[in-house]
mmCIF file of C-alpha atoms in Angstrom:
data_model
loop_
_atom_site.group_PDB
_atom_site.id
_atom_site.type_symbol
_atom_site.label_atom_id
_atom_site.label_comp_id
_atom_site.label_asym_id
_atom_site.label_seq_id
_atom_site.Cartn_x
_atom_site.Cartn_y
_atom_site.Cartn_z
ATOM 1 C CA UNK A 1 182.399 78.980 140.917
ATOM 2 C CA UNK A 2 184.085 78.998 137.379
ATOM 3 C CA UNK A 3 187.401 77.562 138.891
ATOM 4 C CA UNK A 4 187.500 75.119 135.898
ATOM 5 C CA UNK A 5 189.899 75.264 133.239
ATOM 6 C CA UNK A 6 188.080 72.296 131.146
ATOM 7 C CA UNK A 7 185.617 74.482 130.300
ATOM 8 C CA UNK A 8 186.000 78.247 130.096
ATOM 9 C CA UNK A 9 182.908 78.318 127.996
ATOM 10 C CA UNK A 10 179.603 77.246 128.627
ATOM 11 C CA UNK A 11 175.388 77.505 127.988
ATOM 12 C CA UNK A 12 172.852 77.423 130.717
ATOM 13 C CA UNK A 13 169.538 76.108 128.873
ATOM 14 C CA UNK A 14 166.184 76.603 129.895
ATOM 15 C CA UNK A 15 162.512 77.365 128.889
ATOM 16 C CA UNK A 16 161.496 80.776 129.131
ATOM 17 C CA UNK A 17 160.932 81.941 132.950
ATOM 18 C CA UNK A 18 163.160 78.897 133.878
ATOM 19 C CA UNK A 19 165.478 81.310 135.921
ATOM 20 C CA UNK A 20 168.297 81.559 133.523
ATOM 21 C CA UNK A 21 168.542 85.337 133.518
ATOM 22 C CA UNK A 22 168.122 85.035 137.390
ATOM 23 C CA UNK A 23 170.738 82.277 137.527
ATOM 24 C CA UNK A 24 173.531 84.613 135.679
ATOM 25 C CA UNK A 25 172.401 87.406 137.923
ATOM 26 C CA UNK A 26 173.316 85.806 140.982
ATOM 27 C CA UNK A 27 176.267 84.445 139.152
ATOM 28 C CA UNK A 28 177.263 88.473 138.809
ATOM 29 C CA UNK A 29 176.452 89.267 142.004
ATOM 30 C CA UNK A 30 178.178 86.367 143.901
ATOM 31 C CA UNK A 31 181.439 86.576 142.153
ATOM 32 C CA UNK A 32 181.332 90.213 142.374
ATOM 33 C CA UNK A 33 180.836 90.147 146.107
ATOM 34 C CA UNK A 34 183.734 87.709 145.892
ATOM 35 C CA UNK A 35 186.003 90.295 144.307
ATOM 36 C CA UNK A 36 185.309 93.169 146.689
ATOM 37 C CA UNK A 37 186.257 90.818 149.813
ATOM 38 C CA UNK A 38 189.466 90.197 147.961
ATOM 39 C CA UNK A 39 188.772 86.545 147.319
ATOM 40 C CA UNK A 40 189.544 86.903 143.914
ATOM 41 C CA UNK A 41 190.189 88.881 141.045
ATOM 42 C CA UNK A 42 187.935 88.591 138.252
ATOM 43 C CA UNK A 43 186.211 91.383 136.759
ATOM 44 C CA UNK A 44 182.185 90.040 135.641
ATOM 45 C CA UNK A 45 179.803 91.941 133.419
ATOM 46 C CA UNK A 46 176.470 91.272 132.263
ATOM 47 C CA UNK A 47 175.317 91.876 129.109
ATOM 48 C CA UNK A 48 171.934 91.114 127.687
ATOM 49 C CA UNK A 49 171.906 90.320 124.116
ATOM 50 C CA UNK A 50 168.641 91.536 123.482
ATOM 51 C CA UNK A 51 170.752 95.372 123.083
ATOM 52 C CA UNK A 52 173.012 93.861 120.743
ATOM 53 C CA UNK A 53 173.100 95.861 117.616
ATOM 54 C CA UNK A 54 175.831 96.553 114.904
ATOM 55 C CA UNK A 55 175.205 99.254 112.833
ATOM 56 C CA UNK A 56 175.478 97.880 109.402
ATOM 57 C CA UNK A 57 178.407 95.787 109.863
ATOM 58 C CA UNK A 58 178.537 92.266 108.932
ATOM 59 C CA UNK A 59 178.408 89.865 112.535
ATOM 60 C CA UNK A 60 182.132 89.751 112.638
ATOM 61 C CA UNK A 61 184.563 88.568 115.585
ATOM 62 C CA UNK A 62 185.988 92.403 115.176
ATOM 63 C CA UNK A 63 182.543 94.006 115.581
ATOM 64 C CA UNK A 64 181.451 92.181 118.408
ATOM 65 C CA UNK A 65 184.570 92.835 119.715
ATOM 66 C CA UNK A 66 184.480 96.700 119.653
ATOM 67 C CA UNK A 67 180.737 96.496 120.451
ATOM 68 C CA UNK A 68 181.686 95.422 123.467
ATOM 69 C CA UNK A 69 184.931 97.782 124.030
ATOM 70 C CA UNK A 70 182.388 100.718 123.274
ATOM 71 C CA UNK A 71 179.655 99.412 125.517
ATOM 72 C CA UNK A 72 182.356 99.367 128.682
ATOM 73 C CA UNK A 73 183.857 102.679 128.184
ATOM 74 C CA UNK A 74 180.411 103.962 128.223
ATOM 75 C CA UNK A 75 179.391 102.098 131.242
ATOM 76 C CA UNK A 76 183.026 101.778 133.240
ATOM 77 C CA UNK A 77 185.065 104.985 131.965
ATOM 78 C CA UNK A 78 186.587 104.863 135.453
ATOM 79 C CA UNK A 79 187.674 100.900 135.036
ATOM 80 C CA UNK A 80 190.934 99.712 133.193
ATOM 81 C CA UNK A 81 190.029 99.107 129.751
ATOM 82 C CA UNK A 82 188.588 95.914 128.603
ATOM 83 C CA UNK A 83 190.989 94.551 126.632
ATOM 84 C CA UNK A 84 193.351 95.060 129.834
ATOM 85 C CA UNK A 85 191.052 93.026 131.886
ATOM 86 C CA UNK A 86 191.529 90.369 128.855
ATOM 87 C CA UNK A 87 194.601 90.103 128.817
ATOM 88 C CA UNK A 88 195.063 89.748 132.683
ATOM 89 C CA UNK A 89 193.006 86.539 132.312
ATOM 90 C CA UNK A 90 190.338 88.079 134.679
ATOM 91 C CA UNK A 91 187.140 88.458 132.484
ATOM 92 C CA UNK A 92 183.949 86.365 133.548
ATOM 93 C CA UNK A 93 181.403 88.051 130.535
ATOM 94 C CA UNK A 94 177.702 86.906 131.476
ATOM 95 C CA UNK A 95 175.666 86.848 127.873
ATOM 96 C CA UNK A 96 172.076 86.613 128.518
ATOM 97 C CA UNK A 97 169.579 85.864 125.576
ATOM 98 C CA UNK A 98 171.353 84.045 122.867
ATOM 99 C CA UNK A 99 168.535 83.436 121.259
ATOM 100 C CA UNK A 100 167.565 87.031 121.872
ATOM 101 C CA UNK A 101 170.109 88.485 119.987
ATOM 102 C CA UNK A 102 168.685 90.519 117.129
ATOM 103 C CA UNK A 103 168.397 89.164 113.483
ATOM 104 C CA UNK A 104 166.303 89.201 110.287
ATOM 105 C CA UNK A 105 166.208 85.635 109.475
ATOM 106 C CA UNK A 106 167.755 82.230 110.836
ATOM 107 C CA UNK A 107 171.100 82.657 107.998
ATOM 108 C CA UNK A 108 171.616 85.684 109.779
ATOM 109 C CA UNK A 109 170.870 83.699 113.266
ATOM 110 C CA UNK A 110 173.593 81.202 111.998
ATOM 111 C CA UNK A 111 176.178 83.576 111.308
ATOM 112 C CA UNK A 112 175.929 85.701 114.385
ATOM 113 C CA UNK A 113 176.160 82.822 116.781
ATOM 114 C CA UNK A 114 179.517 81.532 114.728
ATOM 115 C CA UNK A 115 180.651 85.177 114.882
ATOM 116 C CA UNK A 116 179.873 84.792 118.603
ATOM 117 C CA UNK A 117 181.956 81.375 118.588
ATOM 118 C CA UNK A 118 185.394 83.304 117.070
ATOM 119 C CA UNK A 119 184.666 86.193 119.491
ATOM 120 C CA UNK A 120 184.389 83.746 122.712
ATOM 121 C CA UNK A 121 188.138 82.183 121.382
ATOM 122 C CA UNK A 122 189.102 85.476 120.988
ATOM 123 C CA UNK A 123 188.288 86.413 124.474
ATOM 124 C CA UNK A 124 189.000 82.883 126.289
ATOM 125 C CA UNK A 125 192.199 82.362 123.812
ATOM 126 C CA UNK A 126 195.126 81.693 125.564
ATOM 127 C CA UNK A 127 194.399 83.409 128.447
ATOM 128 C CA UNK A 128 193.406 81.251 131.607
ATOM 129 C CA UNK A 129 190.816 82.658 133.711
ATOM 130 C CA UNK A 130 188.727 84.533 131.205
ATOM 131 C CA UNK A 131 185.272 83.077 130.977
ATOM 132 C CA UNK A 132 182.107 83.408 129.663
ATOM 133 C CA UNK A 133 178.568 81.925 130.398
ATOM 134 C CA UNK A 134 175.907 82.454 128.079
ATOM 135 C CA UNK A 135 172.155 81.644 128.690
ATOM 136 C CA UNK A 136 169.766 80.722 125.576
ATOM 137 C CA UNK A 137 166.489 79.071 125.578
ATOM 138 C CA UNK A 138 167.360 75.932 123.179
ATOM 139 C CA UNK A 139 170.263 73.668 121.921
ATOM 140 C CA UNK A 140 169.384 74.672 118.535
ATOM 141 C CA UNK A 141 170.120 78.351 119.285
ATOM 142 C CA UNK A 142 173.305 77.261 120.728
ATOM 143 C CA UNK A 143 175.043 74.126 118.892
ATOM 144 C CA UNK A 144 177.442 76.529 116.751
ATOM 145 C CA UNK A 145 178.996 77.761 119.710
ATOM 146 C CA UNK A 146 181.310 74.576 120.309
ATOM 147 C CA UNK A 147 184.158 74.298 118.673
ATOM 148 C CA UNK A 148 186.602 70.962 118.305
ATOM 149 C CA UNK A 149 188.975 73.077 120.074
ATOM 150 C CA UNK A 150 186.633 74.888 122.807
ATOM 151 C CA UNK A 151 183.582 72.541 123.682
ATOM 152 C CA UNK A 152 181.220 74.693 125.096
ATOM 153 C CA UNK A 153 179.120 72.258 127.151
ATOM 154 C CA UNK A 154 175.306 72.853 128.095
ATOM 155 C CA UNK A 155 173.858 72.848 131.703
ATOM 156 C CA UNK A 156 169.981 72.717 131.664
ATOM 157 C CA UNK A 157 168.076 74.036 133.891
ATOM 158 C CA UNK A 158 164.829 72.088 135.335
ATOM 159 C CA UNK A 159 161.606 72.885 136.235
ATOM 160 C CA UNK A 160 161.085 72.387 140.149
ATOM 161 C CA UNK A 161 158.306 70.100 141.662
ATOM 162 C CA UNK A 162 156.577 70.888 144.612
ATOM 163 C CA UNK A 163 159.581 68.647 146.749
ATOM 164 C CA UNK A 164 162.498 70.961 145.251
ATOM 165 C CA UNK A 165 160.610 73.628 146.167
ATOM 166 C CA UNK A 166 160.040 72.639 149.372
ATOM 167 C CA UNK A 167 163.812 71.420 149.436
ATOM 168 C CA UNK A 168 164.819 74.853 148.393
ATOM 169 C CA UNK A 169 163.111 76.639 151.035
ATOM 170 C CA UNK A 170 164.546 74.637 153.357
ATOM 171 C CA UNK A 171 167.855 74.933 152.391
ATOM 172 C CA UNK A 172 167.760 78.639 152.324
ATOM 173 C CA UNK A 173 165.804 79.821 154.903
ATOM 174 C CA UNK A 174 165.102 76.691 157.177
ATOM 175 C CA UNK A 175 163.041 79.417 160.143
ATOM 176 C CA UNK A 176 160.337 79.920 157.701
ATOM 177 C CA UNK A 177 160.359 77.119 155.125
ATOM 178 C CA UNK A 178 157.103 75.549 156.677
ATOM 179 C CA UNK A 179 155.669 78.685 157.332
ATOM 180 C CA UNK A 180 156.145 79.820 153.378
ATOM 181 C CA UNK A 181 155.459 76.883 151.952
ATOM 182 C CA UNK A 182 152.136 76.586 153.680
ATOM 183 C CA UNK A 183 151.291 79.523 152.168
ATOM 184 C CA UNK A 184 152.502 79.189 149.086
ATOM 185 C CA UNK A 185 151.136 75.848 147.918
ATOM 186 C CA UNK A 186 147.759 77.608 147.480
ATOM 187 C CA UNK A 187 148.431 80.590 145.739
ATOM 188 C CA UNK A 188 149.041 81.448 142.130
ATOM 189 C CA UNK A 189 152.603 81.972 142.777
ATOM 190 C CA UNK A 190 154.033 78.402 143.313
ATOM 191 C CA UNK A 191 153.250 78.145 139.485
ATOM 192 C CA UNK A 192 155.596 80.916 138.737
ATOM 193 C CA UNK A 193 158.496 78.095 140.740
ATOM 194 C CA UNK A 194 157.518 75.353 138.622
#
């Protein structure tokens, strides 16, 4: 997961309850499980851009940057400092809600997310390892993030049909797959997996 060095930057697209928030959730928790059994190294925080806020500053490389160095004292004061973690190459950041990010008009929109773009070569520059995934609900949202010297590609996420579902639940829990899809198929809920 993330082993690439092609692309240390990249979008997950999706409609809204597509499982994008979901998706960099499991993302945390499987590369954090993967860290405490020693299999690797990285350091991976999730932040949902919804909290985003500078306080009167302009949407600068600088100010996300210490929005984010205030955000993990706060939350880690017991963990190395950020910019350590940086510079060790061992930062996977997991930015949910692009789109969500706060702003008064789509200027402002336009700005932030090439703010965002200097930020992610600020925190990807040079320094193999360091990633960052971000999920946003549209391409529009999410052009200005690519760069002609980082391309951050887009991975979009599907709806699945009744087979993937059934594929799924096969796949990851092949005891009760027939049982749970029986049930199901006639409930409310298989809407909520399409």
């Amino acid at each position: 997961i993330l082993d690439t060095t092609l692309y240390p930057a990249f979008v997950v697209l999706g409609a809204p309850g597509s499982g994008k928030s979901t998706l960099l959730r499991h993302l945390e928790l499987t590369l954090t499980a993967r860290a405490l059994r020693d299999e690797t190294d990285v350091v991976t925080w999730y932040v949902p851009l919804n909290q985003f806020r500078l306080s009167g500053e302009e949407p600068e490389p600088e100010a996300i940057e210490r929005w984010f160095e205030e955000r993990w004292r706060d939350r880690y004061p017991a963990l190395p400092p950020l910019a350590e973690i940086r510079r060790q190459g061992r930062l996977v950041l997991l930015l949910d809600g692009l789109n969500e990010t706060p702003h008064k008009d789509a200027a402002e929109y336009r700005r932030l997310v090439i703010a965002w773009r200097h930020f992610v070569h600020v925190i990807l520059g040079g320094r193999p390892g360091n990633r960052a995934v971000f999920s946003c609900r549209g391409l529009d949202y999410s052009a200005p993030l690519s760069s002609p010297t980082l391309r951050v590609p887009q991975v979009v996420i599907e709806a699945l049909d009744n087979d993937r579902i059934q594929e799924f639940l096969e796949r990851y829990c092949p005891q009760h797959s027939t049982r749970l899809w029986d049930v199901l198929r006639t409930t409310p809920q298989v809407e909520a997996l399409c």
